[in-house]
Short mmCIF file of C-alpha atoms in Angstrom, two decimals:
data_model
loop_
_atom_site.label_atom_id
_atom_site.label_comp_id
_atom_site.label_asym_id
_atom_site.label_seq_id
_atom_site.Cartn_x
_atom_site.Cartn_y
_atom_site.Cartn_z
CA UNK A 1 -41.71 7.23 16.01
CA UNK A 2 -41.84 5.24 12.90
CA UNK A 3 -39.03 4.19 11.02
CA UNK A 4 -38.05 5.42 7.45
CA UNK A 5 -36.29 3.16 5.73
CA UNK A 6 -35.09 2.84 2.54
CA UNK A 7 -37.14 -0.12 1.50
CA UNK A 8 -40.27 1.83 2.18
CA UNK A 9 -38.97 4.85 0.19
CA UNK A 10 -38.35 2.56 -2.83
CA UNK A 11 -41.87 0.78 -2.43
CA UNK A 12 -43.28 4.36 -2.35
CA UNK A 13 -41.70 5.22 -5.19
CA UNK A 14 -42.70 2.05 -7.57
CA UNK A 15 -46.71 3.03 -6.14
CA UNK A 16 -45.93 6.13 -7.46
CA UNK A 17 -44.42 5.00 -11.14
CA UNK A 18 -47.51 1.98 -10.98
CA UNK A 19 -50.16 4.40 -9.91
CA UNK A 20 -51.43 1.80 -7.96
CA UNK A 21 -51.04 0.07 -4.74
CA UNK A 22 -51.73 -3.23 -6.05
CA UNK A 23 -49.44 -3.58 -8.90
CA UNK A 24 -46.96 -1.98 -6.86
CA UNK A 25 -47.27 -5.36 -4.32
CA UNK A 26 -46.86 -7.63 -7.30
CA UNK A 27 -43.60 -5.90 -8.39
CA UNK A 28 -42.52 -6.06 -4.78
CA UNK A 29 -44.02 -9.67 -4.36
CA UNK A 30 -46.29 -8.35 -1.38
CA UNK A 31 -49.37 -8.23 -0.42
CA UNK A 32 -51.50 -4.88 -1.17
CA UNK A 33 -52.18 -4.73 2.12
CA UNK A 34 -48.52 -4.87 3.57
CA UNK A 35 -48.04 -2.11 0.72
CA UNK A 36 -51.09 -0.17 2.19
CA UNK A 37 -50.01 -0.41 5.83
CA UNK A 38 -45.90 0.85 4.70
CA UNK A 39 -47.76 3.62 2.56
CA UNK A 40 -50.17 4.34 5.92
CA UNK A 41 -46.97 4.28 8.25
CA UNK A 42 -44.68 6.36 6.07
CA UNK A 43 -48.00 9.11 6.12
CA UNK A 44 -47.76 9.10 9.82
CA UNK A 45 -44.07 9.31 10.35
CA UNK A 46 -44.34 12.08 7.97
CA UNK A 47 -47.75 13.97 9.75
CA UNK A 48 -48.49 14.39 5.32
CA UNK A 49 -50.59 12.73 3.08
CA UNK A 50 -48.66 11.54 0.04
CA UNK A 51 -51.57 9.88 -1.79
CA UNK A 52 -54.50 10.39 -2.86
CA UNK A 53 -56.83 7.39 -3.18
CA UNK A 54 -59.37 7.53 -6.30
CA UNK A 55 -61.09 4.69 -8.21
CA UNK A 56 -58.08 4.09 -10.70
CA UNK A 57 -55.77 3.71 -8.27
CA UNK A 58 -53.58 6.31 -6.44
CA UNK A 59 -51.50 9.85 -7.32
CA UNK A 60 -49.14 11.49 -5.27
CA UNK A 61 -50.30 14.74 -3.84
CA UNK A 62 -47.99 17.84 -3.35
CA UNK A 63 -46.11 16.54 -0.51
CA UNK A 64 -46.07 13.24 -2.33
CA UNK A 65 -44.36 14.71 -5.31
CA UNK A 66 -41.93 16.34 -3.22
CA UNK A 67 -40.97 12.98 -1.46
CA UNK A 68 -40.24 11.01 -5.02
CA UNK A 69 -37.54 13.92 -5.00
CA UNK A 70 -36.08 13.18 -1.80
CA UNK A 71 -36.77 9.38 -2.16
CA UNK A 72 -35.09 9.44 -5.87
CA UNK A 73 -31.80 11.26 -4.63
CA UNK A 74 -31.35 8.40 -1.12
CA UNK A 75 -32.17 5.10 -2.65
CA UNK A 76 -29.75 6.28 -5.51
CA UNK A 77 -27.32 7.53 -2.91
CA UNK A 78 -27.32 4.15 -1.07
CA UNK A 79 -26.88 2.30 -4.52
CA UNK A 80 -24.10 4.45 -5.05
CA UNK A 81 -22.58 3.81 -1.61
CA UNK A 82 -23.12 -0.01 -1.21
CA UNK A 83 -21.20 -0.10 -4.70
CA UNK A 84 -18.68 2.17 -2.96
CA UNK A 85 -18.31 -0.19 0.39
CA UNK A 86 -18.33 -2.99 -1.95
CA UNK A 87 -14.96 -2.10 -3.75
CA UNK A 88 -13.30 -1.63 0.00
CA UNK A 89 -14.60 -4.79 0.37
CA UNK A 90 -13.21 -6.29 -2.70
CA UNK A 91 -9.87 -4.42 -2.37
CA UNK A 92 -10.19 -2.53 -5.29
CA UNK A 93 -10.85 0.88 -4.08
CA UNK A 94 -9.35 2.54 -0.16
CA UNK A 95 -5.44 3.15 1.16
CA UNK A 96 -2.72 1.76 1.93
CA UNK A 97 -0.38 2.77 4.11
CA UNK A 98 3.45 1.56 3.38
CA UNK A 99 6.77 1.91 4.85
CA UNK A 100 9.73 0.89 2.96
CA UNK A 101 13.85 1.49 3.13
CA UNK A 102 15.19 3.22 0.72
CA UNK A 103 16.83 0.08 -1.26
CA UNK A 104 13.20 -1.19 -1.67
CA UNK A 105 12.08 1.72 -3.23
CA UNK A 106 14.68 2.57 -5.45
CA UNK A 107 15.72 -0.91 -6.72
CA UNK A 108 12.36 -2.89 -6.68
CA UNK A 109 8.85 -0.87 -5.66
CA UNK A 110 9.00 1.23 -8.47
CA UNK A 111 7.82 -1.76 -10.87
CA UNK A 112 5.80 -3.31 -8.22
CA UNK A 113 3.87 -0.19 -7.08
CA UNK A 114 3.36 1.38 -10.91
CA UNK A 115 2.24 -2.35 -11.98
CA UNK A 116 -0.56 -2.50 -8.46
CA UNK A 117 -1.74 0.93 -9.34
CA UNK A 118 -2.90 0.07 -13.20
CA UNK A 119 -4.72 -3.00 -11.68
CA UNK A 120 -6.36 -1.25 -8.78
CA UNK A 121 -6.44 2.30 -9.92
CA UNK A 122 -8.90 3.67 -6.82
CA UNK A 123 -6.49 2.04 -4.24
CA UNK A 124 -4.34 5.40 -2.61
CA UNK A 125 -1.22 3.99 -1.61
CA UNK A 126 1.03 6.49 0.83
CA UNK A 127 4.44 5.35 0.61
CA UNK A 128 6.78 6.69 2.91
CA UNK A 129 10.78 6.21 3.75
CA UNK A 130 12.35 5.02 6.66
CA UNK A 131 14.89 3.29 8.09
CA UNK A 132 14.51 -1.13 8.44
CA UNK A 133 14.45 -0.38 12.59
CA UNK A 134 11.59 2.03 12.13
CA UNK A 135 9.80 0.20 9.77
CA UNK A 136 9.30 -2.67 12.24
CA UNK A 137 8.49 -0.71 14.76
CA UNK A 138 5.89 1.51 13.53
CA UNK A 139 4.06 -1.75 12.05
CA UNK A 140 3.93 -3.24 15.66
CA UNK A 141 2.59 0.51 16.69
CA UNK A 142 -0.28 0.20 13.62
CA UNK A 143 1.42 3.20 11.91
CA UNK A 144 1.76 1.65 8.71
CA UNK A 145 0.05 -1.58 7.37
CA UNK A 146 2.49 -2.77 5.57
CA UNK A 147 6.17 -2.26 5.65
CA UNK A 148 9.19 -3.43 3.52
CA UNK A 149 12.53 -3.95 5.23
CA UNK A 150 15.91 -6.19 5.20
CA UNK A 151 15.15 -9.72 6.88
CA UNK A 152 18.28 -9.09 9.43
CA UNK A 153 16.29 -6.18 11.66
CA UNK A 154 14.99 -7.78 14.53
CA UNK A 155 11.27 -7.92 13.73
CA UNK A 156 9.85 -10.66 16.51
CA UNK A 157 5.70 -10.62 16.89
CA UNK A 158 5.41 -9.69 13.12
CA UNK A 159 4.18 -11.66 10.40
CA UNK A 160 6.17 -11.56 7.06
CA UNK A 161 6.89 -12.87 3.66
CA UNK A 162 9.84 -13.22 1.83
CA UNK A 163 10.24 -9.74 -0.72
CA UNK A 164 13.52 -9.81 -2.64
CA UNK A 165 16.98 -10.36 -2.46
CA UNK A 166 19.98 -8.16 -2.64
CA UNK A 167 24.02 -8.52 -3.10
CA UNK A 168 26.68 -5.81 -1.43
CA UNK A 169 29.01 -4.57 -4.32
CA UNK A 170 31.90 -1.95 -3.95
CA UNK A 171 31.28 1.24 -6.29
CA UNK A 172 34.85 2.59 -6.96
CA UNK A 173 36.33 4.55 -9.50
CA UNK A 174 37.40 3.65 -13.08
CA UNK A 175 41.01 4.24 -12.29
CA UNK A 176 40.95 2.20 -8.50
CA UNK A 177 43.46 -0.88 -8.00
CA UNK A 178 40.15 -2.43 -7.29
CA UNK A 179 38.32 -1.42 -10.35
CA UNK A 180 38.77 -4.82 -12.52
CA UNK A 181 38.32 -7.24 -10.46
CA UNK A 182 35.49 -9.63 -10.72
CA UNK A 183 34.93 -9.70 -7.11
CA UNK A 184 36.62 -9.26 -4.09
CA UNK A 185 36.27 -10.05 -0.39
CA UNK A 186 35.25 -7.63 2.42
CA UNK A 187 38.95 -8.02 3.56
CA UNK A 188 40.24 -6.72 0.22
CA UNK A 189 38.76 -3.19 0.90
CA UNK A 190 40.04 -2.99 4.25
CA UNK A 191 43.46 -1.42 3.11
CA UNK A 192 41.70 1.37 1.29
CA UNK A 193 39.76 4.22 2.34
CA UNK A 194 36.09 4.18 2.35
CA UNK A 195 32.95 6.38 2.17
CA UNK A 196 30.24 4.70 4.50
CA UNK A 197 26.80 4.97 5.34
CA UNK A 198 25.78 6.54 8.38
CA UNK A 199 26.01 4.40 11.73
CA UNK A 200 21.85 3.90 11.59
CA UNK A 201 22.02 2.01 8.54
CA UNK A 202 21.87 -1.73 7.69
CA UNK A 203 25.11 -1.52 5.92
CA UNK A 204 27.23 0.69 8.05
CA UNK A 205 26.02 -2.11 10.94
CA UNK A 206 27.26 -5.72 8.56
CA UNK A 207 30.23 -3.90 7.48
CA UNK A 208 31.28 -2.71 11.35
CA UNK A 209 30.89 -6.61 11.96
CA UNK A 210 33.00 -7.90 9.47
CA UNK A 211 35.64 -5.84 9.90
CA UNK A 212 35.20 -6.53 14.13
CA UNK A 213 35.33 -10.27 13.16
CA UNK A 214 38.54 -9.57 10.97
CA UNK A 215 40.31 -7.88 13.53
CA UNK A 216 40.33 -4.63 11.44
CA UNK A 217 39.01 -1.27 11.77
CA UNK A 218 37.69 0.52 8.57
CA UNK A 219 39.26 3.48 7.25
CA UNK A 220 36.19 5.87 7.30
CA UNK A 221 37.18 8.82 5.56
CA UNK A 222 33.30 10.25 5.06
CA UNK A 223 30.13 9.73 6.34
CA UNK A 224 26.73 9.94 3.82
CA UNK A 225 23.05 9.19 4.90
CA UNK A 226 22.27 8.74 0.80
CA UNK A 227 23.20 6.75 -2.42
CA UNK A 228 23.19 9.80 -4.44
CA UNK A 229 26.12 11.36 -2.31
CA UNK A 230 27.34 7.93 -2.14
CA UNK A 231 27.85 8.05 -5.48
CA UNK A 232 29.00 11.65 -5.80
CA UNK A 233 31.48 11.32 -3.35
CA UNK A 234 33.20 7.93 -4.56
CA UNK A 235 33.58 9.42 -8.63
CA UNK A 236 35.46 11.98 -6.42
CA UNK A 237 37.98 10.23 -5.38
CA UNK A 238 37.03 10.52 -1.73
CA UNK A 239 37.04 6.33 -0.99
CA UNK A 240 35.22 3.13 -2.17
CA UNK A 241 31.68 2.93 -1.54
CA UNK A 242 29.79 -0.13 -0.66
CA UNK A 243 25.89 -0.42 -1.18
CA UNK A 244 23.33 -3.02 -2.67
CA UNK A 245 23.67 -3.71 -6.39
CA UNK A 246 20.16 -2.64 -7.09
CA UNK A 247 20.61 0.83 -6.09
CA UNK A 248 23.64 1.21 -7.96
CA UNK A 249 21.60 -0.15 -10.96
CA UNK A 250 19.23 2.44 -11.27
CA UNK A 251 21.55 4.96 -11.54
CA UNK A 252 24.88 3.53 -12.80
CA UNK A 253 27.38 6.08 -14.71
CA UNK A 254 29.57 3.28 -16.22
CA UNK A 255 31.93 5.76 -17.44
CA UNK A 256 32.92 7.34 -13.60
CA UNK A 257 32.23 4.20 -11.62
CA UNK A 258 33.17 0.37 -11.63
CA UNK A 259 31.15 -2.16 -9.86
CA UNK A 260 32.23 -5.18 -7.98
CA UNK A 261 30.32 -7.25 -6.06
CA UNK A 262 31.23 -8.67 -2.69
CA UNK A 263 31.75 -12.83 -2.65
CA UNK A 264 31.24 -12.86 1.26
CA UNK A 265 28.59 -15.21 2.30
CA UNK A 266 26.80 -12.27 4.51
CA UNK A 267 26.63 -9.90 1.67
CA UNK A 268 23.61 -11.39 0.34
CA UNK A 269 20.89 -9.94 1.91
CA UNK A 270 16.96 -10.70 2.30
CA UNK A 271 14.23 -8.10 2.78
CA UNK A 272 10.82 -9.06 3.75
CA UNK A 273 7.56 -7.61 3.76
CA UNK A 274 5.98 -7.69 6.88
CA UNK A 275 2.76 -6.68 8.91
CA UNK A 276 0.95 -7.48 12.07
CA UNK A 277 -1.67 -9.39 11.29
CA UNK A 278 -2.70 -9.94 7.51
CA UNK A 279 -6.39 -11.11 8.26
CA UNK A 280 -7.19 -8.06 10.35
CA UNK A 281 -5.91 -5.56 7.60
CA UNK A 282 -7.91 -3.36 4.94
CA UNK A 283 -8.79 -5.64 1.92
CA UNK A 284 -6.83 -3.29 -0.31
CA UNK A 285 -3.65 -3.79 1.91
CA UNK A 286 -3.88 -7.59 1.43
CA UNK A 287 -3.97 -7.35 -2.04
CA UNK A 288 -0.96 -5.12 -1.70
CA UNK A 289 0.74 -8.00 0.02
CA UNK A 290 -0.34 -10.29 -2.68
CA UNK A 291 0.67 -8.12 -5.52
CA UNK A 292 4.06 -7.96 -3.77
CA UNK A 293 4.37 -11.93 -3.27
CA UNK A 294 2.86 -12.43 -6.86
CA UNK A 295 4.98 -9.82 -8.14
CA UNK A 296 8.11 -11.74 -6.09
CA UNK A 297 7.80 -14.79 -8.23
CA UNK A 298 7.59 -13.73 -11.75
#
Protein backbone atom coordinates (compact mmCIF):
# COMPACT_ATOMS: atom_id res chain seq x y z
CA UNK A 1 0.00 0.00 0.00
CA UNK A 2 1.31 3.34 -0.88
CA UNK A 3 2.05 5.91 1.43
CA UNK A 4 0.14 9.31 1.80
CA UNK A 5 2.06 11.76 3.03
CA UNK A 6 1.77 15.12 3.56
CA UNK A 7 4.38 16.28 1.14
CA UNK A 8 2.51 14.60 -1.65
CA UNK A 9 -0.81 16.20 -0.54
CA UNK A 10 0.84 19.66 -0.69
CA UNK A 11 2.54 18.91 -4.19
CA UNK A 12 -0.99 17.86 -5.28
CA UNK A 13 -2.36 20.74 -4.22
CA UNK A 14 0.23 23.43 -5.89
CA UNK A 15 -0.58 21.06 -9.46
CA UNK A 16 -3.85 21.88 -8.73
CA UNK A 17 -3.45 25.94 -8.05
CA UNK A 18 -0.56 25.74 -11.26
CA UNK A 19 -2.81 23.71 -13.46
CA UNK A 20 0.10 22.08 -14.52
CA UNK A 21 2.46 19.40 -13.65
CA UNK A 22 5.40 21.15 -14.82
CA UNK A 23 5.24 24.42 -13.16
CA UNK A 24 4.17 22.66 -10.22
CA UNK A 25 7.98 20.81 -10.28
CA UNK A 26 9.61 24.20 -10.62
CA UNK A 27 7.81 25.57 -7.51
CA UNK A 28 8.73 22.36 -5.77
CA UNK A 29 12.30 22.34 -7.43
CA UNK A 30 11.54 18.77 -8.97
CA UNK A 31 11.52 17.20 -11.79
CA UNK A 32 8.02 16.84 -13.78
CA UNK A 33 8.52 13.51 -13.80
CA UNK A 34 9.07 12.89 -9.95
CA UNK A 35 5.81 15.19 -9.83
CA UNK A 36 4.11 12.79 -12.39
CA UNK A 37 5.13 9.55 -10.64
CA UNK A 38 3.80 11.23 -6.75
CA UNK A 39 0.58 12.37 -8.78
CA UNK A 40 0.48 8.52 -10.44
CA UNK A 41 1.12 6.94 -6.86
CA UNK A 42 -1.27 9.10 -4.89
CA UNK A 43 -4.07 7.85 -7.93
CA UNK A 44 -3.29 4.35 -6.98
CA UNK A 45 -3.27 4.55 -3.25
CA UNK A 46 -6.47 6.24 -3.77
CA UNK A 47 -8.07 3.48 -6.62
CA UNK A 48 -9.41 7.50 -8.17
CA UNK A 49 -8.32 9.54 -10.78
CA UNK A 50 -7.71 13.08 -9.57
CA UNK A 51 -6.55 14.57 -12.88
CA UNK A 52 -7.37 14.90 -15.92
CA UNK A 53 -4.58 15.32 -18.48
CA UNK A 54 -5.43 17.76 -21.56
CA UNK A 55 -3.10 19.80 -23.82
CA UNK A 56 -2.93 22.91 -21.39
CA UNK A 57 -1.98 21.12 -18.70
CA UNK A 58 -4.08 19.31 -16.01
CA UNK A 59 -7.65 19.89 -13.88
CA UNK A 60 -8.75 18.09 -11.06
CA UNK A 61 -11.68 15.85 -11.67
CA UNK A 62 -14.54 15.25 -9.09
CA UNK A 63 -12.63 13.15 -6.81
CA UNK A 64 -9.77 15.55 -7.35
CA UNK A 65 -11.75 18.48 -6.15
CA UNK A 66 -12.85 16.65 -3.25
CA UNK A 67 -9.17 15.80 -2.22
CA UNK A 68 -7.94 19.75 -2.33
CA UNK A 69 -10.69 19.72 0.53
CA UNK A 70 -9.27 17.09 2.52
CA UNK A 71 -5.65 18.03 1.49
CA UNK A 72 -6.40 21.91 2.43
CA UNK A 73 -7.82 21.05 6.01
CA UNK A 74 -4.30 18.32 6.93
CA UNK A 75 -1.41 20.26 5.58
CA UNK A 76 -3.06 23.26 7.49
CA UNK A 77 -3.68 21.02 10.46
CA UNK A 78 0.01 19.91 10.56
CA UNK A 79 1.13 23.67 10.20
CA UNK A 80 -0.99 24.33 12.98
CA UNK A 81 0.39 21.46 15.08
CA UNK A 82 4.19 21.70 14.34
CA UNK A 83 3.62 25.46 15.54
CA UNK A 84 1.85 23.87 18.51
CA UNK A 85 4.85 21.18 19.34
CA UNK A 86 7.11 23.96 18.67
CA UNK A 87 5.99 26.20 21.69
CA UNK A 88 6.34 22.85 24.07
CA UNK A 89 9.47 22.85 22.63
CA UNK A 90 10.36 26.36 23.29
CA UNK A 91 8.70 26.36 26.76
CA UNK A 92 6.25 28.73 26.03
CA UNK A 93 3.14 26.78 25.86
CA UNK A 94 2.37 23.00 28.21
CA UNK A 95 2.17 22.41 32.33
CA UNK A 96 3.78 22.49 35.04
CA UNK A 97 3.31 20.68 37.82
CA UNK A 98 4.47 22.40 41.34
CA UNK A 99 4.54 21.59 44.90
CA UNK A 100 5.25 24.20 47.36
CA UNK A 101 4.83 24.76 51.47
CA UNK A 102 2.70 27.01 52.44
CA UNK A 103 5.42 29.86 53.44
CA UNK A 104 6.45 29.76 49.71
CA UNK A 105 3.26 30.46 48.52
CA UNK A 106 2.06 32.95 50.70
CA UNK A 107 5.24 35.06 51.22
CA UNK A 108 7.07 34.72 47.79
CA UNK A 109 5.18 32.64 44.70
CA UNK A 110 2.57 34.96 44.47
CA UNK A 111 4.97 37.60 42.64
CA UNK A 112 6.95 34.94 41.06
CA UNK A 113 4.07 32.86 39.61
CA UNK A 114 1.73 36.12 38.49
CA UNK A 115 5.12 37.65 36.92
CA UNK A 116 5.90 33.73 34.84
CA UNK A 117 2.33 33.67 33.76
CA UNK A 118 2.34 37.30 31.83
CA UNK A 119 5.59 36.07 30.11
CA UNK A 120 4.42 32.62 29.19
CA UNK A 121 0.71 33.01 29.16
CA UNK A 122 -0.09 29.27 27.45
CA UNK A 123 2.12 27.59 30.18
CA UNK A 124 -0.76 25.82 32.85
CA UNK A 125 0.92 25.77 35.99
CA UNK A 126 -0.95 23.39 38.84
CA UNK A 127 0.24 24.52 42.05
CA UNK A 128 -0.53 22.53 44.88
CA UNK A 129 0.24 22.63 48.93
CA UNK A 130 2.06 20.39 50.93
CA UNK A 131 4.12 19.87 53.57
CA UNK A 132 8.51 20.30 52.94
CA UNK A 133 8.61 16.16 53.73
CA UNK A 134 6.07 15.56 51.02
CA UNK A 135 7.32 17.81 48.68
CA UNK A 136 10.61 15.90 48.46
CA UNK A 137 9.18 12.93 48.30
CA UNK A 138 6.67 13.16 45.67
CA UNK A 139 9.50 14.83 43.37
CA UNK A 140 11.69 11.63 43.82
CA UNK A 141 8.18 9.64 42.99
CA UNK A 142 7.77 12.07 39.56
CA UNK A 143 4.54 13.47 41.12
CA UNK A 144 5.42 16.91 40.72
CA UNK A 145 8.24 18.48 38.55
CA UNK A 146 9.13 20.94 40.50
CA UNK A 147 8.76 21.51 44.16
CA UNK A 148 9.57 24.39 46.62
CA UNK A 149 10.55 23.53 50.18
CA UNK A 150 12.84 24.68 53.31
CA UNK A 151 16.61 23.59 52.63
CA UNK A 152 16.62 21.66 56.23
CA UNK A 153 14.16 18.55 54.93
CA UNK A 154 16.27 15.84 54.10
CA UNK A 155 16.12 15.88 50.29
CA UNK A 156 19.32 13.45 49.23
CA UNK A 157 19.22 12.23 45.25
CA UNK A 158 17.53 15.61 44.30
CA UNK A 159 18.86 18.36 42.44
CA UNK A 160 18.15 21.95 43.75
CA UNK A 161 18.77 25.61 43.71
CA UNK A 162 18.83 28.04 46.21
CA UNK A 163 14.92 29.89 46.37
CA UNK A 164 14.71 32.42 49.20
CA UNK A 165 15.39 33.05 52.58
CA UNK A 166 13.30 33.41 55.64
CA UNK A 167 13.70 34.75 59.49
CA UNK A 168 11.48 33.16 62.61
CA UNK A 169 9.75 36.16 64.42
CA UNK A 170 7.35 35.89 67.51
CA UNK A 171 3.74 37.39 66.69
CA UNK A 172 2.40 38.50 70.16
CA UNK A 173 0.02 40.86 71.26
CA UNK A 174 0.21 44.69 71.55
CA UNK A 175 -0.10 44.55 75.28
CA UNK A 176 2.67 41.30 75.80
CA UNK A 177 5.87 41.93 78.13
CA UNK A 178 7.43 40.86 74.91
CA UNK A 179 5.75 43.24 72.61
CA UNK A 180 8.65 46.06 72.37
CA UNK A 181 11.42 44.47 72.15
CA UNK A 182 13.61 44.60 69.16
CA UNK A 183 14.40 41.03 69.30
CA UNK A 184 14.64 38.40 71.57
CA UNK A 185 16.16 34.92 71.88
CA UNK A 186 14.32 31.55 71.60
CA UNK A 187 15.06 31.29 75.41
CA UNK A 188 13.15 34.51 76.13
CA UNK A 189 9.79 32.87 75.06
CA UNK A 190 10.32 29.87 76.99
CA UNK A 191 8.67 31.35 80.22
CA UNK A 192 5.51 32.21 78.35
CA UNK A 193 2.86 30.26 76.86
CA UNK A 194 2.79 29.51 73.28
CA UNK A 195 0.49 28.62 70.33
CA UNK A 196 2.52 26.16 68.00
CA UNK A 197 2.32 24.60 64.81
CA UNK A 198 1.36 21.17 64.52
CA UNK A 199 4.15 18.42 65.23
CA UNK A 200 4.47 17.80 61.10
CA UNK A 201 5.70 21.12 60.54
CA UNK A 202 9.18 22.64 59.96
CA UNK A 203 8.73 24.95 62.80
CA UNK A 204 7.07 22.91 65.44
CA UNK A 205 10.36 20.44 64.61
CA UNK A 206 13.44 23.67 65.10
CA UNK A 207 11.54 24.96 67.94
CA UNK A 208 11.20 21.22 69.80
CA UNK A 209 15.13 21.31 69.25
CA UNK A 210 15.96 24.38 70.74
CA UNK A 211 14.11 24.10 73.55
CA UNK A 212 15.64 20.09 73.88
CA UNK A 213 19.10 21.77 73.55
CA UNK A 214 18.08 24.39 76.32
CA UNK A 215 17.01 21.96 78.68
CA UNK A 216 13.40 23.35 78.53
CA UNK A 217 10.14 22.11 77.55
CA UNK A 218 7.69 24.57 75.77
CA UNK A 219 4.58 25.59 77.27
CA UNK A 220 2.14 24.45 74.46
CA UNK A 221 -1.07 25.75 75.30
CA UNK A 222 -2.69 25.17 71.51
CA UNK A 223 -2.03 23.40 68.62
CA UNK A 224 -2.87 25.08 64.82
CA UNK A 225 -2.03 23.44 61.38
CA UNK A 226 -2.45 27.31 59.79
CA UNK A 227 -1.13 30.98 59.94
CA UNK A 228 -4.53 32.32 59.75
CA UNK A 229 -5.53 30.57 63.15
CA UNK A 230 -2.09 31.32 64.13
CA UNK A 231 -2.87 34.60 63.99
CA UNK A 232 -6.43 34.45 65.32
CA UNK A 233 -5.52 32.67 68.19
CA UNK A 234 -2.39 34.83 69.39
CA UNK A 235 -4.66 38.53 69.09
CA UNK A 236 -6.66 36.29 71.55
CA UNK A 237 -4.64 36.15 74.08
CA UNK A 238 -4.22 32.39 73.87
CA UNK A 239 0.04 32.49 73.72
CA UNK A 240 2.86 33.87 71.48
CA UNK A 241 3.07 32.59 68.12
CA UNK A 242 6.18 31.95 66.22
CA UNK A 243 6.22 31.71 62.28
CA UNK A 244 8.38 33.13 59.29
CA UNK A 245 8.31 36.90 58.86
CA UNK A 246 7.00 36.65 55.37
CA UNK A 247 3.83 35.11 56.26
CA UNK A 248 3.17 37.45 58.89
CA UNK A 249 3.82 40.18 56.22
CA UNK A 250 1.15 39.49 54.03
CA UNK A 251 -1.30 39.74 56.43
CA UNK A 252 -0.04 41.90 59.34
CA UNK A 253 -2.84 43.75 61.61
CA UNK A 254 -0.34 46.19 63.25
CA UNK A 255 -2.94 47.35 65.51
CA UNK A 256 -3.66 43.56 67.34
CA UNK A 257 -0.21 42.13 66.81
CA UNK A 258 3.57 43.08 67.45
CA UNK A 259 6.33 41.45 65.63
CA UNK A 260 9.71 40.45 66.83
CA UNK A 261 12.06 38.62 65.17
CA UNK A 262 14.17 35.84 66.61
CA UNK A 263 18.26 36.71 66.82
CA UNK A 264 19.07 32.87 67.07
CA UNK A 265 21.50 31.78 64.50
CA UNK A 266 19.01 28.73 63.40
CA UNK A 267 16.11 30.96 62.86
CA UNK A 268 17.20 31.92 59.53
CA UNK A 269 16.00 29.57 57.28
CA UNK A 270 16.70 28.55 53.45
CA UNK A 271 14.16 27.03 51.06
CA UNK A 272 15.19 25.58 47.84
CA UNK A 273 13.66 24.64 44.76
CA UNK A 274 14.32 21.33 43.81
CA UNK A 275 13.64 18.54 41.12
CA UNK A 276 15.01 15.29 39.90
CA UNK A 277 16.63 15.88 37.05
CA UNK A 278 16.36 19.40 35.27
CA UNK A 279 17.53 18.16 31.72
CA UNK A 280 14.96 15.40 31.57
CA UNK A 281 11.99 17.82 32.47
CA UNK A 282 9.23 19.54 30.16
CA UNK A 283 10.81 22.70 28.55
CA UNK A 284 8.13 24.79 30.22
CA UNK A 285 9.17 23.40 33.72
CA UNK A 286 12.79 24.54 33.12
CA UNK A 287 11.84 27.81 32.38
CA UNK A 288 9.82 27.66 35.55
CA UNK A 289 13.05 26.92 37.34
CA UNK A 290 14.71 29.73 35.60
CA UNK A 291 12.03 32.24 36.20
CA UNK A 292 12.35 31.21 39.86
CA UNK A 293 16.34 31.57 39.97
CA UNK A 294 16.05 34.81 37.77
CA UNK A 295 13.30 35.96 39.79
CA UNK A 296 15.71 35.00 43.10
CA UNK A 297 18.24 37.58 42.16
CA UNK A 298 16.49 40.71 41.36
Amino acid sequence: MVRIDPTTLTIFLTVVEEQSLARAAERHFMAASAVSKRISDLEGALSARLLDRHSGGVRPTAAGLELVEYAKGIVDLLRRLRADMSLYSEGTKGDVRVFANSTSIVGFLDKDLSGFLLRYPQVEVRLEEWSSPYIVRSLKEGLADVGLFWAETPHAGLETAPYRSARLVIVVPAAHALAGSVGVHFSETLDFAHVAFHEGSMIHRLTVQAAEALQRTIRTRLQVTSFDAMRTMVSAGVGLGIMTDVTVAAKHNRRELRVVPLLDDWAILDMRIGYRDRAALPRAAQQFIEHLVHGRAE
